[in-house]
Short mmCIF file of C-alpha atoms (C1' of nucleotides) in Angstrom, two decimals:
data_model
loop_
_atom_site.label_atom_id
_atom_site.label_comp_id
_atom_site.label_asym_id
_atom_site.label_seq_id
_atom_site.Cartn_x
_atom_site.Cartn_y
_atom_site.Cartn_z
CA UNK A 998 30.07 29.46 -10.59
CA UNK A 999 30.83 31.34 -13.71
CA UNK A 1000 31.52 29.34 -16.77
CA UNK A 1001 33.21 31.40 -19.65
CA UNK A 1002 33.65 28.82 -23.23
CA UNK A 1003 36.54 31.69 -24.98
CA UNK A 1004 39.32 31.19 -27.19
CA UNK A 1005 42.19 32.08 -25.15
CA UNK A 1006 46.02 31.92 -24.50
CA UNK A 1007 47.13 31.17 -20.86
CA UNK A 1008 50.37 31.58 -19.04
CA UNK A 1009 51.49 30.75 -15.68
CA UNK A 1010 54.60 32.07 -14.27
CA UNK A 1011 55.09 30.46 -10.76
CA UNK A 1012 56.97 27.28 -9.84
CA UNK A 1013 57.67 27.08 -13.16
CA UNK A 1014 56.31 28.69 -16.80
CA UNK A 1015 54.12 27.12 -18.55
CA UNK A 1016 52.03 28.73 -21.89
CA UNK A 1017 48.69 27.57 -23.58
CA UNK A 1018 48.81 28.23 -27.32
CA UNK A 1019 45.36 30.24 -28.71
CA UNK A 1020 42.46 27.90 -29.00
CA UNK A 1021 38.67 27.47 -27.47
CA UNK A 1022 38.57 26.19 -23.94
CA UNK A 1023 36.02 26.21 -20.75
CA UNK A 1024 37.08 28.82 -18.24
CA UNK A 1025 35.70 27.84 -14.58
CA UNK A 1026 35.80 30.38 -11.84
CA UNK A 1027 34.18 29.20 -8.71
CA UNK A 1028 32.52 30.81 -6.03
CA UNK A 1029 35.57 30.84 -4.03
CA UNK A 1030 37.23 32.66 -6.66
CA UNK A 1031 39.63 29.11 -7.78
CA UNK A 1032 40.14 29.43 -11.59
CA UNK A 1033 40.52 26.56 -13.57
CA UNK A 1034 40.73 26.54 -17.79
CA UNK A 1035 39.79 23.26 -19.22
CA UNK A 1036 40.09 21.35 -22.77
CA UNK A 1037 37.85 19.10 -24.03
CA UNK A 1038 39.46 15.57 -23.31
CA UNK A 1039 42.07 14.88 -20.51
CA UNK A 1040 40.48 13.45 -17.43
CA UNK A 1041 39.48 15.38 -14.55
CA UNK A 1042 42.58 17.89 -14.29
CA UNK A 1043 42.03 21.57 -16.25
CA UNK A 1044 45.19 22.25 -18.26
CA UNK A 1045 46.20 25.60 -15.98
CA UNK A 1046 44.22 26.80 -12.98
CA UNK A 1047 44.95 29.35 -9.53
CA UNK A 1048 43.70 27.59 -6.69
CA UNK A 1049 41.76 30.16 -4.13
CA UNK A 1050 42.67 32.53 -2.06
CA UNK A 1051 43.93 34.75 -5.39
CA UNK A 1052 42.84 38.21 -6.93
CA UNK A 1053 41.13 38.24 -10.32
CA UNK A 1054 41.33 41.65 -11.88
CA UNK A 1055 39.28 41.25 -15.24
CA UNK A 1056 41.10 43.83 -17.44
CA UNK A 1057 38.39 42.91 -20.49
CA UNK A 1058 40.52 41.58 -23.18
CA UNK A 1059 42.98 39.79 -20.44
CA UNK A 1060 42.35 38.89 -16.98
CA UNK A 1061 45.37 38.28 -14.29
CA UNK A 1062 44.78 36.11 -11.61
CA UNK A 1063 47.40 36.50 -8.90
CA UNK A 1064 47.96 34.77 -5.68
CA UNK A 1065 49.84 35.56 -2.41
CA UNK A 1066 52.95 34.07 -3.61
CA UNK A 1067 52.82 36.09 -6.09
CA UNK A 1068 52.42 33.49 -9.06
CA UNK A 1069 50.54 34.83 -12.10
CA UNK A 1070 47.67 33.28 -14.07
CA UNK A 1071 46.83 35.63 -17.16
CA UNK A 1072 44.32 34.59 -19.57
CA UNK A 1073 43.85 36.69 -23.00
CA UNK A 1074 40.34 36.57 -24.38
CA UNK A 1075 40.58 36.59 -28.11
CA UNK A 1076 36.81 35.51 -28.62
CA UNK A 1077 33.63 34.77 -25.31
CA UNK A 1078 31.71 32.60 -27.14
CA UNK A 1079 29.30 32.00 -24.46
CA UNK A 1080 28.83 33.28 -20.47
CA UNK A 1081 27.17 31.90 -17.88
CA UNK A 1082 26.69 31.97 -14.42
CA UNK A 1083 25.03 29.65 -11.59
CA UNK A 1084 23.98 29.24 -8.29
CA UNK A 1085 25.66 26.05 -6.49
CA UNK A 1086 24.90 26.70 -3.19
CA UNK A 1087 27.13 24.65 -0.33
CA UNK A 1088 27.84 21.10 -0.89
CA UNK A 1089 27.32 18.31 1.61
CA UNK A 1090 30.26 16.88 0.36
CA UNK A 1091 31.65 13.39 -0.17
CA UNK A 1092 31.27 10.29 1.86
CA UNK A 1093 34.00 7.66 0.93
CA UNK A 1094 34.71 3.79 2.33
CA UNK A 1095 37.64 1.62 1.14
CA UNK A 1096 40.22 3.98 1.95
CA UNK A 1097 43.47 3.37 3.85
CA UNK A 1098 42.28 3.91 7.13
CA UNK A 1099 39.91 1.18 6.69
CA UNK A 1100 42.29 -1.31 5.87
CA UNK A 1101 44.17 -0.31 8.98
CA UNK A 1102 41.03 -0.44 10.78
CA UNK A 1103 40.50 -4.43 9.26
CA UNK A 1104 44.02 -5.11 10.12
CA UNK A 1105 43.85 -3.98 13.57
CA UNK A 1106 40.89 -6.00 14.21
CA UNK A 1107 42.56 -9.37 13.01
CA UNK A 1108 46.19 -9.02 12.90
CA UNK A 1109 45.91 -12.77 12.65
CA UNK A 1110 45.53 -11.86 8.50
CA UNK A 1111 49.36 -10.35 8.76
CA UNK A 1112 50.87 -13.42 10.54
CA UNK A 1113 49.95 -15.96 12.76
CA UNK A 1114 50.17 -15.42 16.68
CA UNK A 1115 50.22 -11.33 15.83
CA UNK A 1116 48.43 -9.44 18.51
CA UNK A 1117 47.61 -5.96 18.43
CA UNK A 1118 49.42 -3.22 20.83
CA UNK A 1119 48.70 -0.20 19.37
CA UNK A 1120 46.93 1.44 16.18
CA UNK A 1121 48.79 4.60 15.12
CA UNK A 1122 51.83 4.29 17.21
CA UNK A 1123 53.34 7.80 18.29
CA UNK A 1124 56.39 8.64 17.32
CA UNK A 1125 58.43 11.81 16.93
CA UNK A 1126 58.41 11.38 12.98
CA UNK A 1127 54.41 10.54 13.01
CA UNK A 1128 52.32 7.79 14.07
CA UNK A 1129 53.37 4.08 12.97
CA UNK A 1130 49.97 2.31 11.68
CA UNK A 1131 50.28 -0.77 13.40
CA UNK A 1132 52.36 -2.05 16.57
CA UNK A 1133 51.78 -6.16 17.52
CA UNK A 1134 53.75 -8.42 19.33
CA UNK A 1135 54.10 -11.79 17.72
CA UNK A 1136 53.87 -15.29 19.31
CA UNK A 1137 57.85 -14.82 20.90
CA UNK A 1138 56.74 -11.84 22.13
CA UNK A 1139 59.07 -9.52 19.87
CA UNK A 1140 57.56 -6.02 18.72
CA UNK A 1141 56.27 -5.87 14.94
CA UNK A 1142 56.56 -2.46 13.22
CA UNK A 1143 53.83 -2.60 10.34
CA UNK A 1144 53.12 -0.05 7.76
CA UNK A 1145 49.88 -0.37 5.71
CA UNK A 1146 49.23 0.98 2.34
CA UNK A 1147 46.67 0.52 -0.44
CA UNK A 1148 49.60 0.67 -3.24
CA UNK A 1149 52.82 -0.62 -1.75
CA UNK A 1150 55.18 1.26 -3.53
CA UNK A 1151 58.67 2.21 -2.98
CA UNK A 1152 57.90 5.41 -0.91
CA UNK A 1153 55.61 3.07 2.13
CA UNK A 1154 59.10 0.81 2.46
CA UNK A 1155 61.10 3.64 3.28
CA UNK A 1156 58.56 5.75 6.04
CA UNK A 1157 58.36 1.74 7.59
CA UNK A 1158 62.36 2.05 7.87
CA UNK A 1159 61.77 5.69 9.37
CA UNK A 1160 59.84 3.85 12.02
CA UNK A 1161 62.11 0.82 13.25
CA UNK A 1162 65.25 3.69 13.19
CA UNK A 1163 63.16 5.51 16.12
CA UNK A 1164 61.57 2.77 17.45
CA UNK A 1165 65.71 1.21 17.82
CA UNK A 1166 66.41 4.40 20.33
CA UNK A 1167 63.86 3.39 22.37
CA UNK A 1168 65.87 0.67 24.30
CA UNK A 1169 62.82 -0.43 26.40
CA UNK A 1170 61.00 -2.51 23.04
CA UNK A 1171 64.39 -4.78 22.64
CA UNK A 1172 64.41 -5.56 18.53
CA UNK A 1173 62.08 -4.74 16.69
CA UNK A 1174 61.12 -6.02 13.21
CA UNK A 1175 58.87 -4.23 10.52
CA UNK A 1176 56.26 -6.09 8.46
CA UNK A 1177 54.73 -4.19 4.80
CA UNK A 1178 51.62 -4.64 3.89
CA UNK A 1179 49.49 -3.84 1.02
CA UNK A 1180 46.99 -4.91 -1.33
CA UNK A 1181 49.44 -4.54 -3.65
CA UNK A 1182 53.13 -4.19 -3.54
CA UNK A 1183 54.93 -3.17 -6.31
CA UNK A 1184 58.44 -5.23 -7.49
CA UNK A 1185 60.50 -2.55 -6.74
CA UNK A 1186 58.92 -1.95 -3.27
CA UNK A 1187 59.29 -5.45 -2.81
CA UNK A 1188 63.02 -5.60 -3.25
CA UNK A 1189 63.99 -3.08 -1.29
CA UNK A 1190 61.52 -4.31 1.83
CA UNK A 1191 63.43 -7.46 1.11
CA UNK A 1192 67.07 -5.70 1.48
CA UNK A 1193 65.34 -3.98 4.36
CA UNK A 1194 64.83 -7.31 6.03
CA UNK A 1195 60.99 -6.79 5.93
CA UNK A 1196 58.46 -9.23 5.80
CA UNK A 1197 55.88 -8.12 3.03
CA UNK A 1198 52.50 -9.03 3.02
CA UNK A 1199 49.72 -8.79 0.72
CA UNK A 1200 46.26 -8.63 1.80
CA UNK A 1201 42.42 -8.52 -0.26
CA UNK A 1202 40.12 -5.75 1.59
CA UNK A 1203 36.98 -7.94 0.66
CA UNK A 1204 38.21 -11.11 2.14
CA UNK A 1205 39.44 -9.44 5.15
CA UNK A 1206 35.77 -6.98 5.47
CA UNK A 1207 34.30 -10.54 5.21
CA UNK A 1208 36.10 -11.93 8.05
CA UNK A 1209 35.59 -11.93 11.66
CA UNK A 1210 37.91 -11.93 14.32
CA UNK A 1211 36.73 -14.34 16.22
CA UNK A 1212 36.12 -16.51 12.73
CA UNK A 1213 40.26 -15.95 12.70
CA UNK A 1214 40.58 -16.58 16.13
CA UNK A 1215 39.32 -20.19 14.92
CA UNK A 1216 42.53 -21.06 12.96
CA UNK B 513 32.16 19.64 -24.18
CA UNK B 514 28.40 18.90 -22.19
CA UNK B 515 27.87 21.40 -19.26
CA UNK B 516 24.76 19.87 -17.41
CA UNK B 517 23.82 22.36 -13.84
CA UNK B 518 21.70 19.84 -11.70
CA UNK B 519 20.30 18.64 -8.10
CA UNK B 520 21.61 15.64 -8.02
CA UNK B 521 22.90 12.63 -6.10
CA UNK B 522 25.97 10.55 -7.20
CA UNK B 523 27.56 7.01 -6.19
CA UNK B 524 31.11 5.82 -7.78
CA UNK B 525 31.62 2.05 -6.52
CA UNK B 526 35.31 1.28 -7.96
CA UNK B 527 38.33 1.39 -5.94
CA UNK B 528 36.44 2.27 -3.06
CA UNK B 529 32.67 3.42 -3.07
CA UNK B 530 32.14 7.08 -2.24
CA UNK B 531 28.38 8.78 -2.22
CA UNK B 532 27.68 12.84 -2.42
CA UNK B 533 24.49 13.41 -1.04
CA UNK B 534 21.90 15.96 -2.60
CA UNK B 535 23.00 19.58 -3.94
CA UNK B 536 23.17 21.11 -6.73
CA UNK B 537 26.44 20.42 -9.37
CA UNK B 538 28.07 21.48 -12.38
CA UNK B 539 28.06 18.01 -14.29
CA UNK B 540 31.52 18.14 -17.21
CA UNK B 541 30.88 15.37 -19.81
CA UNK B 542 34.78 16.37 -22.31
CA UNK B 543 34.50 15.12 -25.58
CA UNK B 544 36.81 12.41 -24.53
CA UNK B 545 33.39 10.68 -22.53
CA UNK B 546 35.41 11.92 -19.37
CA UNK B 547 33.12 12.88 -16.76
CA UNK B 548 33.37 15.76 -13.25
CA UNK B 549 30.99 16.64 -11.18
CA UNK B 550 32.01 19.62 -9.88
CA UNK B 551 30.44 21.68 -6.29
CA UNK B 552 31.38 25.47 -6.11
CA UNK B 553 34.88 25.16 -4.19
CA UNK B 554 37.43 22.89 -3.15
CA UNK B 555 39.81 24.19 -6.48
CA UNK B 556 39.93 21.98 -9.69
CA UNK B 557 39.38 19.02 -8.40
CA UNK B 558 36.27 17.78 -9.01
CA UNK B 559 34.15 15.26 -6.32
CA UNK B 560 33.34 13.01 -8.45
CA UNK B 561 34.53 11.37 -11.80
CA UNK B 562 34.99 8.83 -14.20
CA UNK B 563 38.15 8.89 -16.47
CA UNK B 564 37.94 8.14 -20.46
CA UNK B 565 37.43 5.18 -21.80
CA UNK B 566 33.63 4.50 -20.56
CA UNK B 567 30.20 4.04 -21.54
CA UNK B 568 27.50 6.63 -20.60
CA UNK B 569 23.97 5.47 -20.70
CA UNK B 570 21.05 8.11 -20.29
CA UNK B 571 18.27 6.32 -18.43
CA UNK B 572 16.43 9.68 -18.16
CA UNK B 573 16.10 10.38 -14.57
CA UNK B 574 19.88 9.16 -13.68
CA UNK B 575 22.98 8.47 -15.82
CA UNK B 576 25.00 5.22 -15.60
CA UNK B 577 28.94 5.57 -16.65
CA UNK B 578 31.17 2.45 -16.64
CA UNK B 579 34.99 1.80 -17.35
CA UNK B 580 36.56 -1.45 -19.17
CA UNK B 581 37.69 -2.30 -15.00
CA UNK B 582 33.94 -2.18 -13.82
CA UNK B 583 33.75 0.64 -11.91
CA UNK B 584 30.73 2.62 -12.05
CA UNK B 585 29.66 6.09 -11.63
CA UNK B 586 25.51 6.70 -11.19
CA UNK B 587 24.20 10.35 -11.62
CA UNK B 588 21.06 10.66 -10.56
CA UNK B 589 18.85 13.67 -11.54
CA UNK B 590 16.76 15.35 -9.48
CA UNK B 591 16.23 18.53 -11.54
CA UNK B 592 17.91 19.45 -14.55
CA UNK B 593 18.18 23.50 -13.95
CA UNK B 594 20.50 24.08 -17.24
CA UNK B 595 21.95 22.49 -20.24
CA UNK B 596 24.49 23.41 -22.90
CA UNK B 597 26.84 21.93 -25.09
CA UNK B 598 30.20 23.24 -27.01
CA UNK B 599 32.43 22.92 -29.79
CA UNK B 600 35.80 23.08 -28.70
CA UNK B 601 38.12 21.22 -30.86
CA UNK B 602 41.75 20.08 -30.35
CA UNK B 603 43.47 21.55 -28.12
CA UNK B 604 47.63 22.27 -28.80
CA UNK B 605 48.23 21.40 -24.91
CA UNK B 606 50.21 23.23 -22.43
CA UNK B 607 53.87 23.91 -23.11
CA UNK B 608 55.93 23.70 -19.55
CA UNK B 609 59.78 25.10 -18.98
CA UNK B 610 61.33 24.45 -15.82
CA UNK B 611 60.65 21.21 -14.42
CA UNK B 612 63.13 18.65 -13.44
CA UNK B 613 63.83 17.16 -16.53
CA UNK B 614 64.96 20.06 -18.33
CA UNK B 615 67.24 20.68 -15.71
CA UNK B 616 68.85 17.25 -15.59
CA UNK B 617 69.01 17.71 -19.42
CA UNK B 618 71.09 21.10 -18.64
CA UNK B 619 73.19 19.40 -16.12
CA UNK B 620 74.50 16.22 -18.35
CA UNK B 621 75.21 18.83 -20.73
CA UNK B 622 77.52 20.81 -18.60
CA UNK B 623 78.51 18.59 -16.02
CA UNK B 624 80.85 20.95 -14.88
CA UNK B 625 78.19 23.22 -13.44
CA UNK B 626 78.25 20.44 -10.47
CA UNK B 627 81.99 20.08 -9.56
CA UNK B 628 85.31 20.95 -12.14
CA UNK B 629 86.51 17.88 -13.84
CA UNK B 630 82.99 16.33 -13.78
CA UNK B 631 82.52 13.83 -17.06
CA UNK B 632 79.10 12.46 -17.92
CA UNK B 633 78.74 8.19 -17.71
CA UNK B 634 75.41 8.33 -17.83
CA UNK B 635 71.80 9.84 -17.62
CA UNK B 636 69.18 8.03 -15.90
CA UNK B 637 71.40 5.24 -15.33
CA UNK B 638 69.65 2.03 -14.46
CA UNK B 639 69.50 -0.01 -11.21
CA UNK B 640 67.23 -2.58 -9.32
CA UNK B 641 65.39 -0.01 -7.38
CA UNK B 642 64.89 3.19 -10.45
CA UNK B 643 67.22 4.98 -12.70
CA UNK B 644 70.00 7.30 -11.12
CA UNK B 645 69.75 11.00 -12.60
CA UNK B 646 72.86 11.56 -13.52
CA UNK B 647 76.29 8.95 -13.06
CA UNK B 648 79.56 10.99 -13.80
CA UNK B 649 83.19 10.11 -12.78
CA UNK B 650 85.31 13.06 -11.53
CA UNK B 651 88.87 14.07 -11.78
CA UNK B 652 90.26 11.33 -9.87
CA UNK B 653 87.98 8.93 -11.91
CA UNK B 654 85.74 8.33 -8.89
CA UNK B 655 82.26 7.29 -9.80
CA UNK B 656 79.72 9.75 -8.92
CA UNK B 657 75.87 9.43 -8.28
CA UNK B 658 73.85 12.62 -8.66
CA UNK B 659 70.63 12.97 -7.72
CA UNK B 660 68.75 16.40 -9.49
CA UNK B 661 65.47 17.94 -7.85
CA UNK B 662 64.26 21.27 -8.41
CA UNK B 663 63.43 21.47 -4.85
CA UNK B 664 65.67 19.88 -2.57
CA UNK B 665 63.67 17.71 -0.02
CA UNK B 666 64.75 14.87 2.51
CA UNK B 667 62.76 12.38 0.41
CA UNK B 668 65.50 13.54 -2.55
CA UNK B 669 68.52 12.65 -0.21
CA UNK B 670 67.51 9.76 0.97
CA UNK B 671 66.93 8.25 -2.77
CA UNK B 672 70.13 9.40 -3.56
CA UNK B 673 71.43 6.90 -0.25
CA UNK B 674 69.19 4.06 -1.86
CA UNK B 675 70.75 4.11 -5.29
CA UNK B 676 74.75 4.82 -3.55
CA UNK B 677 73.50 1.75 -1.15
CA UNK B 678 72.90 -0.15 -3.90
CA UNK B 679 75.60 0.88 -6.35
CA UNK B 680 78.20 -0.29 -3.65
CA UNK B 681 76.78 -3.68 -4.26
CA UNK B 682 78.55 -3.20 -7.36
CA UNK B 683 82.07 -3.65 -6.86
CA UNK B 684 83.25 -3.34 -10.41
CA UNK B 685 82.61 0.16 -9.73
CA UNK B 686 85.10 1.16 -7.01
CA UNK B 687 83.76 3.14 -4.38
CA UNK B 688 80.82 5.76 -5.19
CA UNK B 689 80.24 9.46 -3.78
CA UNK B 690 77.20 10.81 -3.93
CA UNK B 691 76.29 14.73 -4.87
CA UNK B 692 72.57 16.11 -4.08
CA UNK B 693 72.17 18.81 -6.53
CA UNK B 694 69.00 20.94 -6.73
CA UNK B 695 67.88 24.83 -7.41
CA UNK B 696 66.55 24.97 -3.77
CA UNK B 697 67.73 23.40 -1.13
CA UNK B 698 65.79 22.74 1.86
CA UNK B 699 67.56 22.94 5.69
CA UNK B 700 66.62 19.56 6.48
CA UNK B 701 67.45 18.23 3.67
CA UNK B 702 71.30 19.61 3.52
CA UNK B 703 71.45 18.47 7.17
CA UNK B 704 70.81 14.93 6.00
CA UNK B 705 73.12 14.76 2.83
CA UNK B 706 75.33 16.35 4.51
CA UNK B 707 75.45 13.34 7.62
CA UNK B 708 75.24 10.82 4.88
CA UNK B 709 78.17 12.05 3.12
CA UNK B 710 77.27 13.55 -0.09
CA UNK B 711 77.89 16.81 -1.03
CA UNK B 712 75.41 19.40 -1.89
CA UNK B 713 75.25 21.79 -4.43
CA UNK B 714 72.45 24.34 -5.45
CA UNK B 715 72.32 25.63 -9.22
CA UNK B 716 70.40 28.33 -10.75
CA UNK B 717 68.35 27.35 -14.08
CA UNK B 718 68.50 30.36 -15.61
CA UNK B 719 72.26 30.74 -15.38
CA UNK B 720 72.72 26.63 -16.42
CA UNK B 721 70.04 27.29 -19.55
CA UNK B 722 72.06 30.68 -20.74
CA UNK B 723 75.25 28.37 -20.22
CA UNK B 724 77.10 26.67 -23.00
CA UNK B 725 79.26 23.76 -22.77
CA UNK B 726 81.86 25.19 -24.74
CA UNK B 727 82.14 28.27 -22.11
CA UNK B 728 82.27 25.98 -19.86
CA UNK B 729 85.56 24.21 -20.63
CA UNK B 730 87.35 28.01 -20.89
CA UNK B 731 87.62 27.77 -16.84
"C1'" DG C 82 51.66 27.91 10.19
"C1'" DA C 83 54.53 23.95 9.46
"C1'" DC C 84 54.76 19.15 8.90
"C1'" DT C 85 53.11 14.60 7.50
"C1'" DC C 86 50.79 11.49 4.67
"C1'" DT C 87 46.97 9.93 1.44
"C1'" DA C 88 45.13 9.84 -3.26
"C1'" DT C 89 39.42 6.66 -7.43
"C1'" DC C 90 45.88 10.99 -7.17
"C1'" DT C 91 47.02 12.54 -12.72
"C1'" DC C 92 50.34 12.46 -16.13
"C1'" DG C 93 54.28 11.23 -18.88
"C1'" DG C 94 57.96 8.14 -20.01
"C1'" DT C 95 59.71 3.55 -20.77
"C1'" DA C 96 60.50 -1.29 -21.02
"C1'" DT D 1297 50.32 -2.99 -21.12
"C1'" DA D 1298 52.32 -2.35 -16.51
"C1'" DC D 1299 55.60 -0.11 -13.87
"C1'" DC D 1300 57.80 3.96 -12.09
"C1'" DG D 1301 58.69 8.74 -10.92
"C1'" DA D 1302 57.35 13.82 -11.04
"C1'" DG D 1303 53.88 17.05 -9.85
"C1'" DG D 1304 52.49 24.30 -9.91
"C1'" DT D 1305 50.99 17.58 -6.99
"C1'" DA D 1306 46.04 18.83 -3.97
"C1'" DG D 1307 43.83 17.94 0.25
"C1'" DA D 1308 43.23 16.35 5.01
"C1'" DG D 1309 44.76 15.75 9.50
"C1'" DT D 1310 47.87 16.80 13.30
"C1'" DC D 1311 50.77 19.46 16.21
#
DNA sequence: GACTCTATCTCGGTA
DNA sequence: TACCGAGGTAGAGTC
């Protein structure tokens, strides 16, 4: 990893233009060749940056950084302050819990948090569009469509209606019904699940990682 | 801006708990108190972080960080190979041209661009379920909905059917067409407007930016 | 390679 | 502040 603190312009000319006006900022080129040029403030994400694979040609006052699309990252050096370089070596990489797929995972082991009587036919439900997260049957036996999302926002509403549309060609289920659920779901999400004629549900992760099915199965 | 190279571990328990293992990192502390740990790949973004506002505390041999919501980010050093820290100052920030909203702003101003006889009712005209880009009534004073993307995708169309859907619960309004404009649009995506019924239309920002009204109105 | 979907998304605008 | 939409979304998984 080479770390280069310079005052610099930038400009990027790809899926759209965008220009950094002369001042001092951290230039970060990694070992697989990613560029990124950083301020000091502004959370995690550098102000411009060239992902890898891309060609840096280091013409010493300016560098261009192109990639196989053919966007353009040029950087003009006005002043290197400092240079360094280091060794990183590989990275093990990161280990994560409390995603999405674990709430599917919760919710597939006790449906009986989404509704009463709901038992589980399939997780990740094939379809020609993508898998559907959750298929049940409820207590009269119809088939329950449910999507599952950390954030239920407006986008999660509208994949679930994706669903039911294919799952209506397939004759052999008879009516289906679709069921959101989230930890959270946003008003606007809400409505239009609503207009849908979706139930929505909200769910807590810890409440349901404390419970066990058969601890449901007691209700 | 504090570049710390060290072995490390780290462990972020917030939203969901994630854990990198030991290797060696680029640790960012921005003069904001935002903090990236960064591995040699993966492009700019970094495996670990904590956003500004926080509280760092140095307990020597590992570094707490914690946000007003609780979540917590623990560095733990295992050998501190370098250490620097920079000046940077303000920075200006990044100047874009081209996205979206410059070209909605292009197309209220020349409506026409869209369809002849086009007149502006309204920019980001509000509904239950988001603001509709642009509302405009044509020649025949029929309301029209306009949805503007820069690329045209299916998630673009069908928006455009939520907001027509929900206009026609309107019925002060008469009956609404719908018009998918964008500088790029994709097959799929024409295939669907066009089966819902709206008509598409692909501009070109450079010829709407060098475009004015008045020249407009001369055809 | 194309497509789909998640994300500690980030970031900006707005009510 | 919370909500909502855009993003050079990035990144992972699947087909």
């Amino acid at each position: 990893m080479r770390l280069v603190v310079a005052r610099c312009t930038v400009d990027y000319r790809g899926r759209l233009d965008a220009h950094l006006p002369e001042a001092v900022r951290l230039i970060m080129v990694k070992a697989d060749g990613c560029v990124a040029i950083h301020a000091d403030g502004g959370a995690y994400k550098p102000l411009n940056w060239m992902n890898a694979p891309n060609t840096l040609v280091d013409h010493g006052d300016h560098w261009t950084v192109v990639n196989p699309k053919g966007e353009t990252l040029t950087i003009t050096l006005l002043e290197v302050l400092t240079e360094t370089a280091h060794e990183l070596g590989d990275d093990p990489g990161l280990q994560k819990d409390g995603v999405e797929a674990h709430l599917q995972a919760l919710l597939a082991a006790s449906p009986q948090a989404i509704e009463d009587g709901l038992t589980l036919v399939r997780r990740e439900y094939p379809t020609a569009i993508g898998p559907i997260d959750l298929v049940c049957r409820d207590a009269a036996g119809q088939v329950v469509a449910i999507e599952v999302k950390r954030r239920g926002d407006i986008d999660g509403v509208e994949q679930l209606a994706r669903y039911i549309e294919r799952l209506h060609l397939d004759s052999s289920l008879g009516a289906v019904r679709g069921v959101f659920v989230a930890q959270v779901v946003k008003p606007q999400a809400r409505v239009l699940a609503e207009a849908r004629g979706f139930r929505v549900v909200e769910v807590d992760y810890d409440d349901l990682r404390g419970m066990r099915p058969d601890e449901l199965r007691l209700f």
